[in-house]
PDB file of C-alpha atoms in Angstrom:
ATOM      1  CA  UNK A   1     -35.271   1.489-106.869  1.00  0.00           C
ATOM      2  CA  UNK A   2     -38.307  -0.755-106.721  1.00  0.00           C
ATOM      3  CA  UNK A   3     -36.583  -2.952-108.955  1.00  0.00           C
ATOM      4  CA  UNK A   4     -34.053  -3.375-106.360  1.00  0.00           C
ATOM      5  CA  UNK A   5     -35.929  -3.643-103.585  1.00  0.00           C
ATOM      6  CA  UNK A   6     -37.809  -6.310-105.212  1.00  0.00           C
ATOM      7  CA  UNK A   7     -34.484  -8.601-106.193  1.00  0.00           C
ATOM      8  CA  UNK A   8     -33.524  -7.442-102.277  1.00  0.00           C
ATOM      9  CA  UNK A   9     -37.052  -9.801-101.195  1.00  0.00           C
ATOM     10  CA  UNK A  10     -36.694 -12.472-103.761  1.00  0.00           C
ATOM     11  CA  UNK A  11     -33.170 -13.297-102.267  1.00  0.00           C
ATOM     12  CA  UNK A  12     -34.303 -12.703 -98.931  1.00  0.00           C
ATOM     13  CA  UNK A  13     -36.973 -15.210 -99.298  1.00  0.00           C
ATOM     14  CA  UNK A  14     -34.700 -18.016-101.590  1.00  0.00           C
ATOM     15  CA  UNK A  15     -32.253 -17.613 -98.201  1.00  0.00           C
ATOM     16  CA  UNK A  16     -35.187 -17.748 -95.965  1.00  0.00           C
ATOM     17  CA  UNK A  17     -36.831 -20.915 -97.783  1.00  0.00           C
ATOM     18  CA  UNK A  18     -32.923 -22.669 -97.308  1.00  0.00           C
ATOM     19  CA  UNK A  19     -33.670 -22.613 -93.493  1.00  0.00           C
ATOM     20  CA  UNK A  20     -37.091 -23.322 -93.337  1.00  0.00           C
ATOM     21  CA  UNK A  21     -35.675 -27.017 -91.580  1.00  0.00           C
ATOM     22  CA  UNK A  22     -34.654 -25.248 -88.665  1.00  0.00           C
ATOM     23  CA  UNK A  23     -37.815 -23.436 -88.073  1.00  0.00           C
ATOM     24  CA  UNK A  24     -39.809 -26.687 -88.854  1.00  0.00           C
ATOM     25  CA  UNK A  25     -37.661 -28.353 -86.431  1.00  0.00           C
ATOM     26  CA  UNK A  26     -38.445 -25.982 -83.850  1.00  0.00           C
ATOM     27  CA  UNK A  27     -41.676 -25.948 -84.182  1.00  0.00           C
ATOM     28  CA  UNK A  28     -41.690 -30.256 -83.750  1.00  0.00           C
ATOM     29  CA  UNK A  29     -39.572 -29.656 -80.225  1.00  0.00           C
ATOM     30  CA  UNK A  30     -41.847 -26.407 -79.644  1.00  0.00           C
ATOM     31  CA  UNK A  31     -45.227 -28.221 -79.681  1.00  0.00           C
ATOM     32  CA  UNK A  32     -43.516 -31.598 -78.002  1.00  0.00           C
ATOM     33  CA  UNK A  33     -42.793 -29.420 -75.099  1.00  0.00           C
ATOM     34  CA  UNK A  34     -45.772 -27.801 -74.738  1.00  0.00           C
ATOM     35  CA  UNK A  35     -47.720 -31.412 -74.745  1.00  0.00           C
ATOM     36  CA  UNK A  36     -45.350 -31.766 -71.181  1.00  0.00           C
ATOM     37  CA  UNK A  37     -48.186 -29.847 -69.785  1.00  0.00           C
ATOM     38  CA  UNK A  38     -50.531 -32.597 -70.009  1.00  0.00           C
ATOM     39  CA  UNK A  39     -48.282 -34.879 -68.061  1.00  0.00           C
ATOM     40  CA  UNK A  40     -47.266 -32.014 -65.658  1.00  0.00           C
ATOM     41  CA  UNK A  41     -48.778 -29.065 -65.203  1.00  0.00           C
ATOM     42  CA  UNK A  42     -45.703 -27.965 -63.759  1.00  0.00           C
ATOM     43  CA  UNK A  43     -44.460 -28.263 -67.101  1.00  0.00           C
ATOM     44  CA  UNK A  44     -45.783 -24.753 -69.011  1.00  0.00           C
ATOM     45  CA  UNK A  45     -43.080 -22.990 -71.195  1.00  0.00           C
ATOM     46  CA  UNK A  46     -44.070 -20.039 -73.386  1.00  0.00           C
ATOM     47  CA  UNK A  47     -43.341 -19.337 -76.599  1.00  0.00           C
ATOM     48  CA  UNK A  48     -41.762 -15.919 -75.750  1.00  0.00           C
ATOM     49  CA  UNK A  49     -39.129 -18.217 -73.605  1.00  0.00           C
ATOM     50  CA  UNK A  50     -38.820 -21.127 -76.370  1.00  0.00           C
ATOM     51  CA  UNK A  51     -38.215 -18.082 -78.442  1.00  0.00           C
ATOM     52  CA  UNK A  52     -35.449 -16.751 -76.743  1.00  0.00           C
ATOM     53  CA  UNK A  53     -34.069 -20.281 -76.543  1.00  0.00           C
ATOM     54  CA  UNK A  54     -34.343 -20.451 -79.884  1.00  0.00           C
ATOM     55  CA  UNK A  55     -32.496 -16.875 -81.132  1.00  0.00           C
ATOM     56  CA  UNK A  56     -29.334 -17.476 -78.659  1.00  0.00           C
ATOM     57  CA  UNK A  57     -28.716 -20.875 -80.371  1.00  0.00           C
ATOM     58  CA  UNK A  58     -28.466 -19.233 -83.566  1.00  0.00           C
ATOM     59  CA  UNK A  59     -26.208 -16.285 -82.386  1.00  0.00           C
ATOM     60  CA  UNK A  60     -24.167 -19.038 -80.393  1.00  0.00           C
ATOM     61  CA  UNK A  61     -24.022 -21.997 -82.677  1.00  0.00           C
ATOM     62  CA  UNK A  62     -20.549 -22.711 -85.062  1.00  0.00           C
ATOM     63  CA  UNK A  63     -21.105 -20.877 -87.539  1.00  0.00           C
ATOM     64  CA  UNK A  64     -20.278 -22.264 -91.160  1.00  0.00           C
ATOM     65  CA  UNK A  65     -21.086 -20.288 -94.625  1.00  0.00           C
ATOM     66  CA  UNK A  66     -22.281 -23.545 -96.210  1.00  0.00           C
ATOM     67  CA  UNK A  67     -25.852 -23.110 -96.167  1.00  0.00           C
ATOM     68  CA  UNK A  68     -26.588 -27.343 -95.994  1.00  0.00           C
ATOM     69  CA  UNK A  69     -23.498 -27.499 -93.211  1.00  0.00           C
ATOM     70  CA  UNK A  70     -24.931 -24.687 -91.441  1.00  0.00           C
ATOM     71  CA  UNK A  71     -28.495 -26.130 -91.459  1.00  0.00           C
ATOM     72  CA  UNK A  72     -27.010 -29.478 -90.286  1.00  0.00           C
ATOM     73  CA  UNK A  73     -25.041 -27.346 -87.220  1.00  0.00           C
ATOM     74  CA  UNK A  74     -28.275 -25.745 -86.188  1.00  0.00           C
ATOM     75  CA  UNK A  75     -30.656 -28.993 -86.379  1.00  0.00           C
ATOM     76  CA  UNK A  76     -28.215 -30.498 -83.891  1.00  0.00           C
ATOM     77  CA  UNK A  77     -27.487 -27.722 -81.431  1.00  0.00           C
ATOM     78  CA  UNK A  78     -30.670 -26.308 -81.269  1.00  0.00           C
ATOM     79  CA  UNK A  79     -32.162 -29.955 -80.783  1.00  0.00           C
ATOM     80  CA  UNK A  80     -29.566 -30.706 -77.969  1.00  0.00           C
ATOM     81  CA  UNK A  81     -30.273 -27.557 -76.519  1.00  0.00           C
ATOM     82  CA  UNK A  82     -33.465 -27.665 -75.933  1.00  0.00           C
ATOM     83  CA  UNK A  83     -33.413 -31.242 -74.666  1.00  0.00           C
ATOM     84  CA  UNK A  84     -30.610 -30.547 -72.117  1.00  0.00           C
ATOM     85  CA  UNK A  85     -32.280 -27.042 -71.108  1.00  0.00           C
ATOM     86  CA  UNK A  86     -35.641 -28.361 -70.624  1.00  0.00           C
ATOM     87  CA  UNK A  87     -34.408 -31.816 -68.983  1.00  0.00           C
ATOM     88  CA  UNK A  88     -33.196 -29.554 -66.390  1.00  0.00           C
ATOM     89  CA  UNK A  89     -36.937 -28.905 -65.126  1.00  0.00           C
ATOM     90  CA  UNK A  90     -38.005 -32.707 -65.425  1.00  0.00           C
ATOM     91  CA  UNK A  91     -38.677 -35.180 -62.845  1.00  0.00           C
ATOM     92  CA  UNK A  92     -36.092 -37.906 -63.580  1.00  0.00           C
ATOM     93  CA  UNK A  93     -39.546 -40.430 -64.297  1.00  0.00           C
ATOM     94  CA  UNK A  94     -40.403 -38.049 -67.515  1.00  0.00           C
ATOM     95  CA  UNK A  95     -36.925 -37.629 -69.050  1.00  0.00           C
ATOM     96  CA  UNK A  96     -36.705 -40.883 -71.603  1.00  0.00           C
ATOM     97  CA  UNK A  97     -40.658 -39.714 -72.263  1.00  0.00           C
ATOM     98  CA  UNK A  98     -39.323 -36.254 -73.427  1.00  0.00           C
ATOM     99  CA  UNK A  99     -36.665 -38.228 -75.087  1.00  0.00           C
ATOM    100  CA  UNK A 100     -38.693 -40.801 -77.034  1.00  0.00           C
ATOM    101  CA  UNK A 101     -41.739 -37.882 -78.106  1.00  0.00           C
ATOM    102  CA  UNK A 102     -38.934 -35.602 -79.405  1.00  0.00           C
ATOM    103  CA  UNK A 103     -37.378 -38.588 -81.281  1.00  0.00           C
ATOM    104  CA  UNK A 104     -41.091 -39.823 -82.275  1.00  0.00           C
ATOM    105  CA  UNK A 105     -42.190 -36.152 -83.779  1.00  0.00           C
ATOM    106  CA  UNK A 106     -38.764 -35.833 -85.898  1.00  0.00           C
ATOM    107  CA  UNK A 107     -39.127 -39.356 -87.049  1.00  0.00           C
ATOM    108  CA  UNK A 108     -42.617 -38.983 -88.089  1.00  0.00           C
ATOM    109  CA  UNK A 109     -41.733 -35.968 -89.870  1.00  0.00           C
ATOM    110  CA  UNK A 110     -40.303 -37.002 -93.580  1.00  0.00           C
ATOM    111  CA  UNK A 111     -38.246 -34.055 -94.106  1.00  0.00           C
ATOM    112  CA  UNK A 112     -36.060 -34.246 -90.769  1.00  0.00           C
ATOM    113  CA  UNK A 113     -35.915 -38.297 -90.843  1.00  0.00           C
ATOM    114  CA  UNK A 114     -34.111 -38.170 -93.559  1.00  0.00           C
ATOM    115  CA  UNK A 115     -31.445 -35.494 -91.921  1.00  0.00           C
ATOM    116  CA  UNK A 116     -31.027 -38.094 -89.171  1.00  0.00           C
ATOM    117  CA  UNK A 117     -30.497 -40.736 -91.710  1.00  0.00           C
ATOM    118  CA  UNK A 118     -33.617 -42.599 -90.994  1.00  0.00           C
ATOM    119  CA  UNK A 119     -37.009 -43.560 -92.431  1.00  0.00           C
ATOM    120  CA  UNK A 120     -40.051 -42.169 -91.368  1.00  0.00           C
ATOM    121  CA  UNK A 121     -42.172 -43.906 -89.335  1.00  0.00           C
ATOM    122  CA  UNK A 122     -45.065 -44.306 -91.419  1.00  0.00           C
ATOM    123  CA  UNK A 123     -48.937 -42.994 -90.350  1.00  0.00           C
ATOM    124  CA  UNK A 124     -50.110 -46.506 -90.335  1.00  0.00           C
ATOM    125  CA  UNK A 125     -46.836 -47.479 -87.804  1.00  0.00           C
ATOM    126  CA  UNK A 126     -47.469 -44.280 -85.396  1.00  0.00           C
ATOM    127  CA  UNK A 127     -51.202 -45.720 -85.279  1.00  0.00           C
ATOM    128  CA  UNK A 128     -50.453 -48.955 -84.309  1.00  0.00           C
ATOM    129  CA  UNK A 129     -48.225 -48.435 -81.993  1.00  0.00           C
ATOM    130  CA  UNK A 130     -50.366 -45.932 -80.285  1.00  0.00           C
ATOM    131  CA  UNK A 131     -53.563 -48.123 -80.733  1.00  0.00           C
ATOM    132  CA  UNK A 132     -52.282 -51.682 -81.363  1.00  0.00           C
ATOM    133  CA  UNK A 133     -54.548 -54.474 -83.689  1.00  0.00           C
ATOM    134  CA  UNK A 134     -57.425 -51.808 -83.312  1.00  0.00           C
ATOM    135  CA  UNK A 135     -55.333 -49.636 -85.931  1.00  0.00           C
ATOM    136  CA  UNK A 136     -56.231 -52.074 -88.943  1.00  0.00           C
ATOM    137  CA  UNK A 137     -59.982 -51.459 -88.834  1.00  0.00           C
ATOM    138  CA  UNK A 138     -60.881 -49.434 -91.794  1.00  0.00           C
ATOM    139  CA  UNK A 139     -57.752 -50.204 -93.566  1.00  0.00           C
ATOM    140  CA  UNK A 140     -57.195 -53.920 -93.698  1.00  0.00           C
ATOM    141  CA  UNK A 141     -60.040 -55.732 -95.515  1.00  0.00           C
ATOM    142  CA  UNK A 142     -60.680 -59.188 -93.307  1.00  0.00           C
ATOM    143  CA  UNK A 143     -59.741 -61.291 -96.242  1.00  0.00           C
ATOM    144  CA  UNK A 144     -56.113 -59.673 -95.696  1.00  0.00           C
ATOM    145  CA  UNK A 145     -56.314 -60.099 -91.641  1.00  0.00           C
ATOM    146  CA  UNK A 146     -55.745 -64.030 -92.295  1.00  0.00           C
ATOM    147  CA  UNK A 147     -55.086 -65.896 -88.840  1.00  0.00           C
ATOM    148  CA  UNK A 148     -51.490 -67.095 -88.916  1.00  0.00           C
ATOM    149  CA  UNK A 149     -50.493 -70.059 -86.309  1.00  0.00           C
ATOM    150  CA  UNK A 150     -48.571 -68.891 -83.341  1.00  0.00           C
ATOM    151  CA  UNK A 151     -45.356 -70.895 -82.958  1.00  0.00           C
ATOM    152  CA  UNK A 152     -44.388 -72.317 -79.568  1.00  0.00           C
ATOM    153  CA  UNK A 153     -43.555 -69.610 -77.064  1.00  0.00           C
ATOM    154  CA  UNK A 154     -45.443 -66.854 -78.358  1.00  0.00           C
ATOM    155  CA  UNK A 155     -49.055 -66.169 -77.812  1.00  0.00           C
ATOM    156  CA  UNK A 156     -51.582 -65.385 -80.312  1.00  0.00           C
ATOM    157  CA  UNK A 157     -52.051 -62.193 -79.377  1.00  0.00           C
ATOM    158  CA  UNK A 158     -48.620 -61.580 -79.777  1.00  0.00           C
ATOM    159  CA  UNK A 159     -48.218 -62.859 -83.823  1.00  0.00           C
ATOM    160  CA  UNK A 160     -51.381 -61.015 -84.760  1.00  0.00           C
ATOM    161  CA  UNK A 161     -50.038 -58.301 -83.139  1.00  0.00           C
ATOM    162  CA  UNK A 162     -46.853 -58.585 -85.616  1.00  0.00           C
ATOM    163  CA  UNK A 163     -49.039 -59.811 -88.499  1.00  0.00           C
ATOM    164  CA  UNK A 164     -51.386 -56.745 -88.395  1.00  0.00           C
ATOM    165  CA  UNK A 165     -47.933 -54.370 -88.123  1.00  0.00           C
ATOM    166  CA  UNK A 166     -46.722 -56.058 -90.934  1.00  0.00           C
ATOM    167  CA  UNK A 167     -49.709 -55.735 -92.918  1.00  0.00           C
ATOM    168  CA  UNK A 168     -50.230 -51.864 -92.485  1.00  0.00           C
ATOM    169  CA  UNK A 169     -46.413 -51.368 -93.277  1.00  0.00           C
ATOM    170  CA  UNK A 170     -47.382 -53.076 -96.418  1.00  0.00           C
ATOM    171  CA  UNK A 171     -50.528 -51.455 -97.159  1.00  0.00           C
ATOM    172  CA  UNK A 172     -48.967 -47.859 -97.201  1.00  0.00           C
ATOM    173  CA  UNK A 173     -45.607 -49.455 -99.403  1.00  0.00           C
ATOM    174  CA  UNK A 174     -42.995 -49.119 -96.740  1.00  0.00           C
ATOM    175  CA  UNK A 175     -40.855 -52.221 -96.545  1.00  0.00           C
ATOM    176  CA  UNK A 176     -39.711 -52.362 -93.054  1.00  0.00           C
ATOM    177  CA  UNK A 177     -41.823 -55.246 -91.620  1.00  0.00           C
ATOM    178  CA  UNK A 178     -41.640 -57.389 -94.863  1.00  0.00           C
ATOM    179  CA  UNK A 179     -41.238 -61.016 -94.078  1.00  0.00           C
ATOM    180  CA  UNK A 180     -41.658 -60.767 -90.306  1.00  0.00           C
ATOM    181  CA  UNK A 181     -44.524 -62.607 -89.250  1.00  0.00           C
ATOM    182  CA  UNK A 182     -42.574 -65.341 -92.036  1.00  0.00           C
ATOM    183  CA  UNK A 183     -39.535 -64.888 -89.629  1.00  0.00           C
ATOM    184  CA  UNK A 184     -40.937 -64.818 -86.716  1.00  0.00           C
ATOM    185  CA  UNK A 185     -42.962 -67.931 -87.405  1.00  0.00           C
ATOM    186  CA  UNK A 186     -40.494 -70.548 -89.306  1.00  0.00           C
ATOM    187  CA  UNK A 187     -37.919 -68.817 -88.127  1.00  0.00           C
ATOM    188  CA  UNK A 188     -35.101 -71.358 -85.668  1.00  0.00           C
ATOM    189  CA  UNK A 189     -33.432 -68.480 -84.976  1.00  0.00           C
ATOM    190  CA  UNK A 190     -36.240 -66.329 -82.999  1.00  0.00           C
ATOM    191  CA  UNK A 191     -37.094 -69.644 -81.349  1.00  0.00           C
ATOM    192  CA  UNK A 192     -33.485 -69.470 -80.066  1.00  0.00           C
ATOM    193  CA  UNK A 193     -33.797 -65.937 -79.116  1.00  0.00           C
TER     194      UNK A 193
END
């Protein structure tokens, strides 16, 4: 019997590992609407009613016996849910706020970028978009922070801006700024844009 009982957990907990993206999801939405508070204190949901949000979408979602189809189904009907259920109680100036932290906190989040076919916005690109050229002390050396020449039409501030971005990108391996400030610089066709 014990025997059993313990092949009864281990499957319980392989299954229960399998969904562990849709409770990781949850948890990202969870704690992005419970920031709303700070904008609104109007805004306070508790975890008892997220909860219950949460259990009807799994009763009520499609439901599909292919564990990575079913995980799929869930990540986008329990996102959607939430967003249109808690959008309801939002002043209309808030909404694309809600919109851009939930997108922010998935993106940031390796695991669930990739199930939105996206790549993660990096630590180094959350902190400079949240703090700007300020993000580089500590990281970038000065020898790397070289001044580059700000092409006709675009301030200073604006390429070291781009440099810097381009830089921490680099620093951490991701790709996704490489050859901007280059672009941006020599390029005829951003002096058309």
């Amino acid at each position: 019997r014990m025997a059993s009982a313990d092949t009864s957990m281990e499957e319980i907990d392989a299954i229960t590992e399998k969904f562990r993206p849709v409770a990781t999801r949850a948890s990202i939405i969870y704690f992005v609407v419970a920031d709303l508070a700070g904008i609104d204190p109007m805004y306070q949901y508790s975890l008892q009613y997220f909860g219950g949000l949460f259990n009807m979408r799994l009763r009520l979602s499609e439901p599909n016996e292919d564990i990575p189809r079913r995980i799929a189904i869930l990540l986008d009907d329990f996102t959607k849910f939430i967003y249109v259920n808690i959008c309801r109680g939002l002043f209309e100036d808030h909404k694309a706020l809600f919109s851009f932290l939930i997108t922010a906190q998935i993106m940031r989040h390796k695991e669930h970028a990739h199930y939105i076919n996206k790549r993660p916005i990096t630590a180094a690109e959350w902190s400079f978009f949240l703090r700007g050229v300020d993000s580089a002390k500590g990281i970038l050396t000065e020898e790397e922070q070289v001044e580059v020449h700000a092409p006709e039409g675009l301030s200073p501030a604006v390429v070291k801006k781009l440099n810097t971005l381009e830089l921490l990108s680099g620093h951490e391996g991701a790709k996704a700024f490489d050859g901007l400030i280059d672009s941006v610089c020599t390029g005829d066709r951003w002096q058309a844009f």
